[in-house]
Coordinates of C-alpha atoms in Angstrom, one line a residue:
Chain A
M1 CA -76.1 89.9 -49.8
K2 CA -76.5 93.4 -49.2
N3 CA -78.5 95.7 -49.3
S4 CA -80.0 99.2 -48.7
F5 CA -82.7 101.8 -48.9
Y6 CA -82.4 105.6 -49.5
V7 CA -82.8 108.0 -46.9
F8 CA -85.6 110.6 -46.0
L9 CA -85.1 113.7 -46.2
A10 CA -86.1 117.0 -44.1
L11 CA -84.9 120.1 -44.1
L12 CA -84.8 122.5 -41.3
G13 CA -84.3 126.3 -41.0
F14 CA -83.6 125.9 -37.0
G15 CA -82.8 123.2 -34.9
F16 CA -85.2 120.5 -33.7
T17 CA -86.4 118.6 -31.3
L18 CA -86.1 114.9 -30.2
I19 CA -89.2 113.1 -27.9
S20 CA -88.5 110.4 -25.7
C21 CA -90.9 108.3 -24.4
S22 CA -89.9 105.4 -22.7
D23 CA -90.1 106.0 -18.6
D24 CA -88.8 102.5 -17.9
E25 CA -85.4 101.3 -18.1
S26 CA -84.3 97.4 -18.3
D27 CA -81.1 96.7 -16.7
N28 CA -79.7 94.1 -17.7
T29 CA -79.5 95.9 -21.7
V30 CA -75.9 95.6 -24.2
T31 CA -74.3 98.4 -25.1
V32 CA -72.2 98.3 -27.7
T33 CA -69.9 101.1 -29.5
P34 CA -71.6 101.4 -32.5
T35 CA -69.4 102.7 -36.1
M36 CA -70.2 104.6 -38.6
D37 CA -68.7 103.3 -42.0
L38 CA -69.2 105.5 -45.3
Q39 CA -68.4 104.0 -49.2
L40 CA -68.2 106.6 -51.2
R41 CA -69.1 105.5 -54.8
V42 CA -69.6 106.8 -58.4
G43 CA -72.2 104.6 -59.3
S44 CA -71.2 101.5 -59.3
E45 CA -67.2 101.6 -58.4
T46 CA -65.7 103.0 -55.6
L47 CA -65.4 107.4 -55.6
S48 CA -61.3 108.1 -54.6
A49 CA -59.4 111.4 -54.5
G50 CA -57.8 111.8 -57.8
N51 CA -59.5 109.4 -60.4
I52 CA -61.6 110.4 -62.7
Y53 CA -65.3 109.4 -63.7
E54 CA -67.9 109.5 -66.4
I55 CA -70.6 111.3 -64.1
N56 CA -73.6 112.3 -67.1
G57 CA -72.0 111.9 -70.1
T58 CA -68.8 113.7 -68.4
A59 CA -65.3 113.2 -67.4
L60 CA -65.2 114.4 -63.7
Q61 CA -61.4 113.9 -61.4
V62 CA -62.6 114.3 -57.6
N63 CA -59.9 115.9 -56.0
V64 CA -61.7 116.4 -52.7
A65 CA -65.3 114.9 -51.7
Q66 CA -66.2 115.7 -48.1
F67 CA -68.9 116.3 -45.8
Y68 CA -70.0 117.2 -42.7
V69 CA -72.1 114.1 -41.0
G70 CA -73.3 115.3 -37.3
E71 CA -76.4 115.0 -34.5
I72 CA -76.7 111.0 -35.2
T73 CA -79.9 109.8 -33.1
F74 CA -80.5 106.3 -32.8
T75 CA -84.3 106.7 -31.7
G76 CA -85.7 103.4 -30.3
E77 CA -87.5 103.2 -27.0
E78 CA -85.3 106.3 -26.0
A79 CA -83.8 108.6 -27.9
N80 CA -79.7 108.4 -28.5
A81 CA -78.8 111.3 -29.9
S82 CA -75.1 112.8 -31.0
E83 CA -74.2 116.4 -30.5
D84 CA -71.2 115.6 -32.4
F85 CA -70.2 117.3 -36.1
F86 CA -67.7 115.0 -38.0
V87 CA -65.9 115.9 -41.9
M88 CA -66.2 112.3 -43.5
G89 CA -65.2 111.9 -47.5
T90 CA -62.1 111.6 -49.3
N91 CA -59.9 111.5 -46.4
L92 CA -61.8 110.2 -42.7
N93 CA -64.6 107.7 -44.1
R94 CA -65.4 105.7 -39.9
I95 CA -66.4 107.1 -37.4
N96 CA -67.1 105.6 -33.3
L97 CA -70.3 107.0 -32.1
P98 CA -71.5 107.2 -28.7
A99 CA -72.6 103.7 -27.0
T100 CA -76.3 102.5 -27.2
E101 CA -77.5 99.5 -25.8
V102 CA -78.4 96.9 -28.6
G103 CA -81.9 97.1 -30.0
N104 CA -83.4 98.7 -32.9
Y105 CA -83.7 101.9 -34.2
D106 CA -84.5 104.7 -36.3
L107 CA -81.4 106.8 -37.6
S108 CA -81.4 110.4 -38.3
F109 CA -78.1 112.1 -39.3
G110 CA -77.8 115.4 -40.2
V111 CA -75.5 116.7 -43.4
G112 CA -74.0 120.2 -43.1
V113 CA -73.5 121.9 -39.4
N114 CA -76.5 123.2 -37.2
A115 CA -77.3 126.8 -37.4
E116 CA -76.1 127.4 -34.1
I117 CA -72.6 126.1 -35.1
N118 CA -72.9 127.8 -37.9
A119 CA -73.8 131.4 -36.8
L120 CA -69.9 131.6 -35.6
S121 CA -70.7 133.0 -32.6
E122 CA -68.3 134.8 -30.6
D123 CA -66.2 131.3 -30.3
D124 CA -65.9 130.3 -33.8
F125 CA -63.8 127.4 -36.0
T126 CA -59.9 129.6 -35.0
S127 CA -60.7 128.7 -31.3
R128 CA -61.3 125.2 -31.9
P129 CA -58.1 122.8 -30.9
T130 CA -56.1 121.0 -34.0
G131 CA -58.3 118.1 -34.9
D132 CA -61.8 119.0 -33.7
P133 CA -63.9 118.5 -36.7
L134 CA -64.8 121.3 -36.1
G135 CA -61.9 123.8 -36.0
M136 CA -59.9 124.6 -38.9
Q137 CA -59.8 121.8 -41.5
E138 CA -57.7 121.1 -44.2
P139 CA -58.7 121.2 -46.7
T140 CA -61.0 123.6 -45.4
M141 CA -64.4 123.6 -44.5
H142 CA -65.4 127.1 -43.7
W143 CA -66.0 129.9 -46.4
N144 CA -64.7 133.3 -45.6
W145 CA -66.6 135.2 -47.5
N146 CA -69.7 133.9 -46.6
A147 CA -68.9 133.6 -42.7
G148 CA -70.2 129.4 -42.0
Y149 CA -69.3 126.2 -42.5
K150 CA -68.9 124.0 -46.2
F151 CA -71.6 121.5 -45.7
L152 CA -71.1 119.3 -48.7
R153 CA -67.3 120.2 -50.7
I154 CA -66.4 118.6 -54.5
D155 CA -64.0 119.6 -55.9
G156 CA -62.0 119.1 -59.2
M157 CA -61.7 119.4 -62.6
V158 CA -64.4 118.5 -65.0
D159 CA -64.3 118.0 -69.3
T160 CA -65.8 120.8 -70.8
D161 CA -65.2 120.4 -74.3
A162 CA -65.9 117.0 -74.3
D163 CA -62.2 115.2 -75.2
G164 CA -62.4 112.6 -71.5
I165 CA -60.0 115.1 -70.7
P166 CA -61.0 117.2 -67.6
D167 CA -59.4 120.3 -68.1
Q168 CA -61.8 123.0 -66.6
A169 CA -61.6 122.9 -62.0
V170 CA -64.5 122.9 -60.4
E171 CA -66.0 123.3 -57.3
Y172 CA -69.5 122.6 -56.2
H173 CA -69.7 123.7 -52.1
L174 CA -72.8 124.3 -50.6
G175 CA -73.5 125.6 -47.1
S176 CA -75.5 128.6 -45.4
N177 CA -79.1 127.3 -43.2
P178 CA -81.2 126.7 -45.6
F179 CA -79.0 123.7 -46.6
Y180 CA -78.6 121.6 -43.1
A181 CA -80.6 118.7 -44.6
I182 CA -82.0 116.1 -41.6
L183 CA -81.6 112.6 -43.9
S184 CA -83.7 109.7 -41.7
S185 CA -83.9 106.3 -42.7
P186 CA -86.8 104.9 -43.8
E187 CA -86.8 101.6 -41.9
Q188 CA -85.1 100.8 -38.7
I189 CA -81.8 99.7 -37.8
S190 CA -80.6 96.9 -36.1
L191 CA -77.3 97.2 -33.7
T192 CA -76.2 93.9 -32.7
E193 CA -73.5 92.6 -30.7
A194 CA -72.7 90.8 -33.7
D195 CA -72.6 94.1 -35.9
P196 CA -72.3 97.3 -34.2
A197 CA -71.7 98.9 -37.9
I198 CA -73.4 101.4 -39.6
T199 CA -73.0 102.0 -43.4
V200 CA -73.9 104.9 -44.8
R201 CA -72.9 104.9 -49.1
F202 CA -72.4 108.2 -50.5
D203 CA -73.5 108.2 -54.7
L204 CA -71.3 111.2 -56.5
A205 CA -73.4 110.5 -60.3
A206 CA -76.7 109.9 -57.6
L207 CA -75.6 114.0 -55.7
F208 CA -74.9 115.3 -60.1
A209 CA -78.1 113.4 -61.9
G210 CA -79.6 116.0 -63.7
A211 CA -77.0 117.8 -63.8
D212 CA -74.8 119.1 -67.0
L213 CA -71.4 119.0 -66.0
S214 CA -69.8 119.5 -69.2
T215 CA -70.5 123.0 -68.7
G216 CA -68.0 123.9 -66.5
E217 CA -70.6 125.2 -64.0
V218 CA -69.7 125.5 -60.8
T219 CA -71.6 126.3 -57.6
H220 CA -71.6 127.9 -53.7
V221 CA -75.2 128.6 -54.0
G222 CA -75.4 131.6 -54.5
D223 CA -73.6 132.4 -57.7
N224 CA -76.1 129.8 -59.2
K225 CA -78.5 128.3 -56.8
P226 CA -80.4 126.1 -59.3
L227 CA -77.2 123.9 -59.1
A228 CA -76.8 123.5 -55.2
D229 CA -80.6 122.9 -55.5
L230 CA -80.7 120.0 -57.0
M231 CA -78.2 118.6 -54.9
L232 CA -79.6 119.3 -52.0
A233 CA -82.6 117.7 -53.9
N234 CA -80.4 115.0 -54.5
Y235 CA -79.4 113.8 -51.4
T236 CA -82.3 111.3 -50.7
E237 CA -80.8 109.0 -53.7
A238 CA -77.0 110.5 -52.9
F239 CA -77.3 108.7 -49.6
S240 CA -78.4 105.1 -48.5
I241 CA -77.8 102.9 -45.7
I242 CA -76.6 99.7 -46.4
F243 CA -77.8 96.6 -43.9
Chain B
M1 CA -43.7 155.9 -48.5
K2 CA -41.6 155.1 -45.0
N3 CA -42.2 158.4 -43.1
V4 CA -45.6 158.4 -43.4
I5 CA -45.9 154.7 -42.0
C6 CA -43.4 156.2 -39.3
F7 CA -46.3 158.8 -38.0
F8 CA -49.0 156.5 -38.7
Y9 CA -47.1 154.4 -35.7
V10 CA -46.4 157.1 -33.7
L11 CA -49.9 158.2 -34.0
L12 CA -51.8 155.5 -33.0
F13 CA -49.3 155.3 -29.7
I14 CA -50.6 158.8 -28.2
G15 CA -53.7 156.9 -27.2
C16 CA -52.5 154.1 -25.7
Q17 CA -50.4 155.0 -22.7
K18 CA -52.4 154.8 -19.6
A19 CA -52.0 151.0 -19.9
D20 CA -54.5 149.6 -17.0
D21 CA -57.5 151.7 -19.0
V22 CA -57.8 149.6 -22.0
S23 CA -60.5 151.5 -23.5
S24 CA -58.1 154.2 -24.2
C25 CA -55.7 152.1 -26.4
I26 CA -58.7 152.9 -29.5
P27 CA -59.5 156.4 -28.6
V28 CA -62.7 157.0 -30.2
P29 CA -64.3 160.7 -32.1
E30 CA -66.3 162.6 -28.8
H31 CA -69.1 163.0 -31.8
F32 CA -69.0 159.2 -32.9
P33 CA -70.4 155.9 -30.5
D34 CA -68.7 154.0 -28.9
I35 CA -67.2 150.5 -30.2
T36 CA -68.6 147.3 -28.6
Y37 CA -65.6 144.8 -28.4
P38 CA -66.4 140.9 -28.2
D39 CA -65.7 139.6 -24.2
N40 CA -63.1 137.4 -26.2
N41 CA -61.6 140.2 -27.8
Q42 CA -61.1 143.3 -25.7
P43 CA -58.6 145.6 -26.6
T44 CA -55.5 146.1 -25.0
E45 CA -52.0 147.8 -25.9
A46 CA -50.8 144.6 -26.9
R47 CA -53.0 143.4 -28.7
L48 CA -53.3 146.7 -31.0
A49 CA -49.3 146.7 -30.8
L50 CA -49.6 142.9 -32.4
G51 CA -52.5 142.9 -34.6
K52 CA -50.1 146.8 -36.2
Q53 CA -47.1 144.6 -36.4
L54 CA -49.0 142.1 -38.7
F55 CA -51.1 144.2 -40.7
F56 CA -47.5 145.0 -42.4
D57 CA -45.8 142.7 -42.2
T58 CA -45.7 139.6 -45.3
Q59 CA -45.2 136.9 -44.0
L60 CA -48.7 136.5 -44.2
S61 CA -48.8 135.6 -48.2
I62 CA -47.4 132.7 -49.3
D63 CA -44.8 134.0 -51.5
S64 CA -43.9 136.6 -48.4
T65 CA -44.7 139.7 -50.7
I66 CA -47.8 140.8 -50.0
S67 CA -49.0 142.3 -46.5
C68 CA -53.0 144.6 -45.7
A69 CA -50.8 147.4 -46.2
S70 CA -50.4 146.4 -49.8
C71 CA -53.5 146.8 -50.1
H72 CA -54.7 149.2 -47.7
F73 CA -52.7 152.0 -48.4
P74 CA -52.5 154.0 -45.0
E75 CA -51.6 157.4 -46.8
F76 CA -55.0 156.4 -48.8
A77 CA -57.5 156.1 -45.7
F78 CA -56.4 152.4 -45.9
S79 CA -57.5 151.9 -49.5
D80 CA -55.7 150.9 -52.7
T81 CA -55.0 153.8 -55.8
I82 CA -55.5 151.1 -58.9
P83 CA -59.0 149.3 -59.6
L84 CA -58.3 145.9 -58.8
S85 CA -55.6 145.3 -56.8
K86 CA -53.0 142.7 -56.7
G87 CA -52.8 139.5 -55.1
V88 CA -49.7 136.9 -55.0
N89 CA -48.5 135.3 -58.4
G90 CA -50.2 139.4 -59.9
A91 CA -53.3 137.4 -59.5
F92 CA -56.3 140.4 -59.9
G93 CA -59.2 140.0 -57.4
P94 CA -63.0 140.6 -58.4
R95 CA -63.1 144.0 -56.5
N96 CA -61.5 147.2 -55.4
A97 CA -59.7 147.6 -52.3
P98 CA -61.6 150.4 -49.5
S99 CA -60.4 152.4 -47.1
L100 CA -60.6 150.7 -43.8
L101 CA -61.6 153.7 -41.9
N102 CA -64.3 153.2 -39.6
A103 CA -64.6 149.8 -40.4
A104 CA -65.8 149.1 -36.6
Y105 CA -68.8 151.0 -37.4
S106 CA -69.9 148.3 -39.8
P107 CA -72.2 145.9 -39.4
Y108 CA -70.9 143.2 -41.9
F109 CA -68.2 143.9 -44.3
N110 CA -67.3 143.3 -47.7
K111 CA -69.6 144.9 -50.5
D112 CA -71.4 141.7 -50.9
G113 CA -71.8 142.0 -47.1
G114 CA -70.6 138.3 -46.8
V115 CA -69.0 138.6 -43.5
K116 CA -70.2 139.3 -40.7
K117 CA -67.4 139.3 -38.0
L118 CA -65.0 141.6 -38.2
D119 CA -62.7 138.9 -35.8
L120 CA -63.2 136.7 -38.8
F121 CA -62.2 139.0 -41.4
A122 CA -58.8 138.5 -41.5
L123 CA -59.0 134.9 -43.4
V124 CA -60.6 136.5 -46.1
P125 CA -57.4 137.5 -47.8
I126 CA -55.0 135.5 -46.2
E127 CA -56.5 132.4 -47.4
D128 CA -57.7 134.3 -51.0
H129 CA -55.4 132.9 -53.3
K130 CA -55.6 135.6 -55.0
E131 CA -54.7 137.4 -51.9
M132 CA -52.1 135.9 -49.5
G133 CA -52.8 132.2 -50.3
I134 CA -52.1 130.6 -47.4
S135 CA -54.3 128.3 -45.6
A136 CA -54.2 129.9 -42.3
L137 CA -52.8 126.5 -40.7
R138 CA -49.7 126.6 -42.8
L139 CA -49.6 130.0 -42.2
T140 CA -49.2 129.1 -38.3
K141 CA -46.6 126.5 -38.7
R142 CA -44.4 129.2 -40.4
L143 CA -44.6 131.3 -37.4
A144 CA -43.7 128.6 -35.4
S145 CA -40.6 129.3 -35.2
N146 CA -40.9 133.4 -35.0
T147 CA -40.4 134.2 -31.3
A148 CA -40.6 137.7 -31.9
L149 CA -44.2 137.1 -32.5
Q150 CA -44.3 134.2 -30.0
D151 CA -43.8 136.3 -27.4
Q152 CA -46.8 139.0 -28.9
A153 CA -48.8 136.4 -29.2
Q154 CA -48.6 135.1 -25.3
A155 CA -48.1 138.6 -24.1
A156 CA -51.9 139.5 -25.6
Y157 CA -53.9 136.8 -25.7
G158 CA -51.6 133.9 -23.5
R159 CA -51.4 131.3 -26.3
P160 CA -49.3 131.3 -29.3
L161 CA -49.6 132.5 -32.6
D162 CA -53.2 130.7 -34.1
A163 CA -55.5 131.5 -37.1
F164 CA -57.5 133.0 -33.3
V165 CA -55.7 136.0 -32.5
M166 CA -53.9 136.7 -35.7
T167 CA -57.8 137.2 -37.1
R168 CA -58.4 138.9 -33.3
A169 CA -55.4 140.8 -33.3
L170 CA -55.6 142.4 -37.1
G171 CA -59.8 142.9 -35.6
I172 CA -58.6 145.3 -32.9
F173 CA -56.2 147.1 -35.7
V174 CA -58.8 147.6 -38.2
R175 CA -61.3 149.1 -35.1
S176 CA -58.5 151.5 -33.9
L177 CA -58.5 153.6 -37.7
N178 CA -61.4 155.7 -36.8
S179 CA -61.2 158.3 -38.4
G180 CA -63.2 161.4 -37.7
D181 CA -60.8 164.3 -38.1
S182 CA -62.6 166.2 -40.9
R183 CA -62.7 170.0 -41.7
Y184 CA -67.0 168.5 -41.9
D185 CA -65.7 167.2 -38.7
A186 CA -65.0 170.4 -37.2
Y187 CA -67.7 172.2 -39.3
L188 CA -70.3 169.4 -37.2
Q189 CA -68.5 170.3 -33.8
D190 CA -68.5 173.7 -34.7
S191 CA -65.5 175.0 -34.2
M192 CA -64.8 175.7 -38.2
A193 CA -67.1 177.1 -40.9
L194 CA -67.6 175.8 -44.3
S195 CA -66.5 177.5 -48.3
A196 CA -70.2 178.6 -49.3
A197 CA -69.3 176.3 -52.8
E198 CA -68.6 173.6 -49.5
E199 CA -71.9 174.4 -48.1
R200 CA -73.6 174.7 -51.4
G201 CA -72.3 171.2 -51.8
R202 CA -73.7 170.4 -47.8
V203 CA -77.4 170.8 -48.7
L204 CA -78.0 169.9 -52.1
F205 CA -76.5 166.7 -51.1
H206 CA -78.9 166.3 -47.8
S207 CA -81.8 167.7 -50.2
P208 CA -84.5 165.6 -52.4
R209 CA -83.1 166.5 -55.3
T210 CA -80.3 164.6 -55.1
N211 CA -81.2 161.8 -52.4
C212 CA -77.2 161.6 -52.4
S213 CA -78.5 160.8 -48.1
Q214 CA -80.9 158.8 -48.7
C215 CA -78.4 156.1 -48.6
H216 CA -75.1 157.7 -47.3
E217 CA -76.5 158.9 -45.0
G218 CA -75.5 160.1 -41.1
I219 CA -72.3 160.7 -39.4
F220 CA -70.6 157.8 -41.4
F221 CA -72.4 158.5 -44.8
T222 CA -73.1 155.0 -45.3
N223 CA -77.7 153.1 -43.7
H224 CA -75.2 150.0 -44.8
Q225 CA -77.9 148.7 -46.9
F226 CA -77.1 146.9 -50.5
E227 CA -78.4 148.9 -53.6
N228 CA -77.5 148.8 -56.9
N229 CA -77.0 152.9 -58.2
G230 CA -76.8 151.8 -62.3
A231 CA -73.0 152.4 -62.1
L232 CA -72.6 149.8 -64.3
E233 CA -73.9 149.1 -68.4
M234 CA -72.7 144.5 -67.6
Y235 CA -72.6 143.7 -63.9
S236 CA -70.5 140.3 -63.4
D237 CA -70.4 140.6 -60.1
Q238 CA -73.2 139.0 -58.5
G239 CA -72.9 141.6 -55.9
R240 CA -75.1 140.6 -53.2
K241 CA -77.1 137.8 -54.0
L242 CA -73.4 135.9 -53.7
V243 CA -74.4 135.4 -50.2
T244 CA -78.9 135.7 -50.5
A245 CA -79.1 133.9 -53.6
K246 CA -82.2 135.9 -54.2
E247 CA -82.7 137.7 -57.9
T248 CA -83.4 140.7 -56.0
D249 CA -79.9 140.9 -54.7
R250 CA -78.1 140.7 -57.7
A251 CA -75.8 143.3 -58.8
T252 CA -76.9 145.6 -55.8
F253 CA -73.8 146.0 -53.4
K254 CA -73.0 147.7 -49.3
V255 CA -73.7 151.8 -49.4
P256 CA -69.7 152.9 -49.2
S257 CA -69.1 155.9 -46.6
L258 CA -68.1 158.8 -48.1
R259 CA -65.6 159.8 -45.8
N260 CA -62.1 160.4 -46.9
V261 CA -64.1 159.6 -50.4
A262 CA -61.3 162.6 -52.5
I263 CA -58.4 159.7 -51.4
T264 CA -59.8 156.4 -51.9
G265 CA -60.5 156.9 -55.7
P266 CA -60.6 154.5 -57.8
Y267 CA -64.6 153.9 -57.1
M268 CA -67.1 151.7 -57.3
H269 CA -67.1 147.8 -56.9
N270 CA -65.0 147.0 -59.6
G271 CA -63.1 150.6 -59.0
S272 CA -63.5 151.0 -63.0
Y273 CA -64.7 155.4 -61.6
A274 CA -61.9 157.2 -61.6
T275 CA -62.7 160.4 -60.2
L276 CA -65.9 162.6 -58.6
E277 CA -66.5 164.1 -61.5
E278 CA -66.7 161.1 -62.9
I279 CA -69.4 160.3 -60.7
V280 CA -71.3 163.0 -60.2
D281 CA -71.6 163.0 -64.2
H282 CA -73.0 159.6 -63.4
Y283 CA -75.7 159.8 -61.0
D284 CA -76.9 163.4 -63.2
Q285 CA -77.7 161.4 -65.8
G286 CA -79.4 158.8 -63.2
G287 CA -77.0 156.2 -64.6
Y288 CA -77.7 152.9 -65.9
D289 CA -80.6 150.9 -66.5
H290 CA -80.9 147.3 -64.1
P291 CA -84.4 145.4 -63.0
N292 CA -82.2 146.0 -59.2
K293 CA -81.1 150.0 -59.6
S294 CA -82.2 151.9 -56.4
P295 CA -85.4 154.3 -57.8
L296 CA -84.1 156.4 -55.8
I297 CA -81.3 157.5 -58.8
Q298 CA -83.2 159.8 -61.0
P299 CA -81.4 162.0 -63.9
M300 CA -80.7 165.6 -61.7
H301 CA -80.0 168.0 -64.4
L302 CA -77.5 169.7 -62.2
D303 CA -75.4 172.6 -63.9
P304 CA -71.9 172.9 -63.7
Q305 CA -71.7 175.0 -60.2
E306 CA -73.9 172.4 -58.5
K307 CA -71.9 169.8 -60.0
A308 CA -68.8 171.7 -58.5
D309 CA -70.9 172.4 -55.3
L310 CA -70.8 168.4 -54.4
I311 CA -67.8 167.8 -55.7
A312 CA -66.3 170.6 -52.9
F313 CA -68.1 169.2 -50.1
L314 CA -67.4 165.7 -50.9
H315 CA -63.7 167.6 -50.4
T316 CA -64.5 168.3 -46.7
L317 CA -64.5 164.8 -45.8
T318 CA -61.1 163.8 -45.5
D319 CA -59.2 163.3 -42.7
Q320 CA -55.2 164.1 -43.3
R321 CA -54.9 162.0 -40.9
Y322 CA -54.7 159.9 -43.2
T323 CA -53.3 161.2 -46.8
T324 CA -49.9 161.7 -47.8
S325 CA -49.7 165.2 -47.4
R326 CA -49.6 165.2 -43.8
S327 CA -46.6 163.0 -43.3
E328 CA -45.0 166.1 -44.8
Q329 CA -46.5 169.4 -42.4

């Protein structure tokens, strides 16, 4: 039977420092190449692009649901932090992580991209090669009008006239540094040779808990901060780790 | 129209004769600060030529009908002549297309300041479905078979024509559009006097009576801040708040430069003011109330002569190189 626990949320204006406290390494450890698998859900249903779901009594057709995941860090005796970022969601639900020794770890990961990358300094997403998750994406994961990345992007259609048929295009896009969230597991996860996979569940219904989508309101943060704040606060329920 | 564009090409090539000295590609008026270029986008003739080519190329829009110049007319100081510009499929965006002259000196772009890099700017109109409506990835594929442009891209940046090359080349071209050759510039450089009315207008503009120069400050007539000048009774555009999410920024907009303002109408973020006369009347009355309206905007009680003087002064800011009249000379 699968259990799950929800993640903790820490918001960081700027990067963070990892403290590693191991000074001796044992020689005969087993190393595995973990994967992170994403389960997309709307409540108890599986989320797939193009389908219609009922969220808080409103029909929502989801066309795009994706977000950046990065700085995935296993902290055991040592901290093993990846600097990579990936776009996960309806287009990609498995990523390979750097080789890690088997063992029990505290796990944390960022949703979004960190301030350094989001600054789009001289080299930006246009300078990166095709295929680089931080390069240009289709559908796009950058905001032209507000120079920076889209951290989380949900696009679709909602039903605004209560006939059960989605009739209005909507976008719920989160981005900008204050919206970079580091999520951490409240319990240790164990990486074993037999099961080096970590399964993260993303529940869209939980992301919108407390939101009335029937109004057709959208958010790109600045145009509707209350909805953006609500979605961010819901991350701790929307993301959970399955074991 | 054709003449105007040809004339403009000639004008730009004058500065670019010495191929070894890249900065000579983009001459800057003597009394202007230098333009700084990022390390990865130093100006060269090849880059400028490519940028110029792309600026006038309708292939940059999804249905190949719209170029940058469809909304930024060279002969109107690179601004549009209608309140809201028409993009692909007849769509109208929410804002008036401003002049691009001296954009090189802006710390950020668009009326809400959301874009921080001129070298990335071109993606805004290219990918906006109300402007050119094509994703940069798709555009890259479309232009992959255009050997002339590919050759130019290789010569300019040593790589194929991709989003990096397009945005950088257009960034160089936009930086080349500097304007410091108005009658007011001649006055600043002591080579020409203003008329009596223009001089009275200049003094009034820079006086505490009007406060104009508090916001439209310095050689570029902007302090680059975001202000609400009480232009509208109701604002549907959230302005700077879209970027900062702060209520105190709602309905504030970048203070525009007033250089070439006589030929860049219609005015304000949504093009709702048609003439300079309307604008001066608006400021004279102190504008509409708004919680974020600047306290600098107050009723002024100007007499008709003073209003005419202010407008006469604003007309001295026109650089004839970017007007229709110049091409007929």
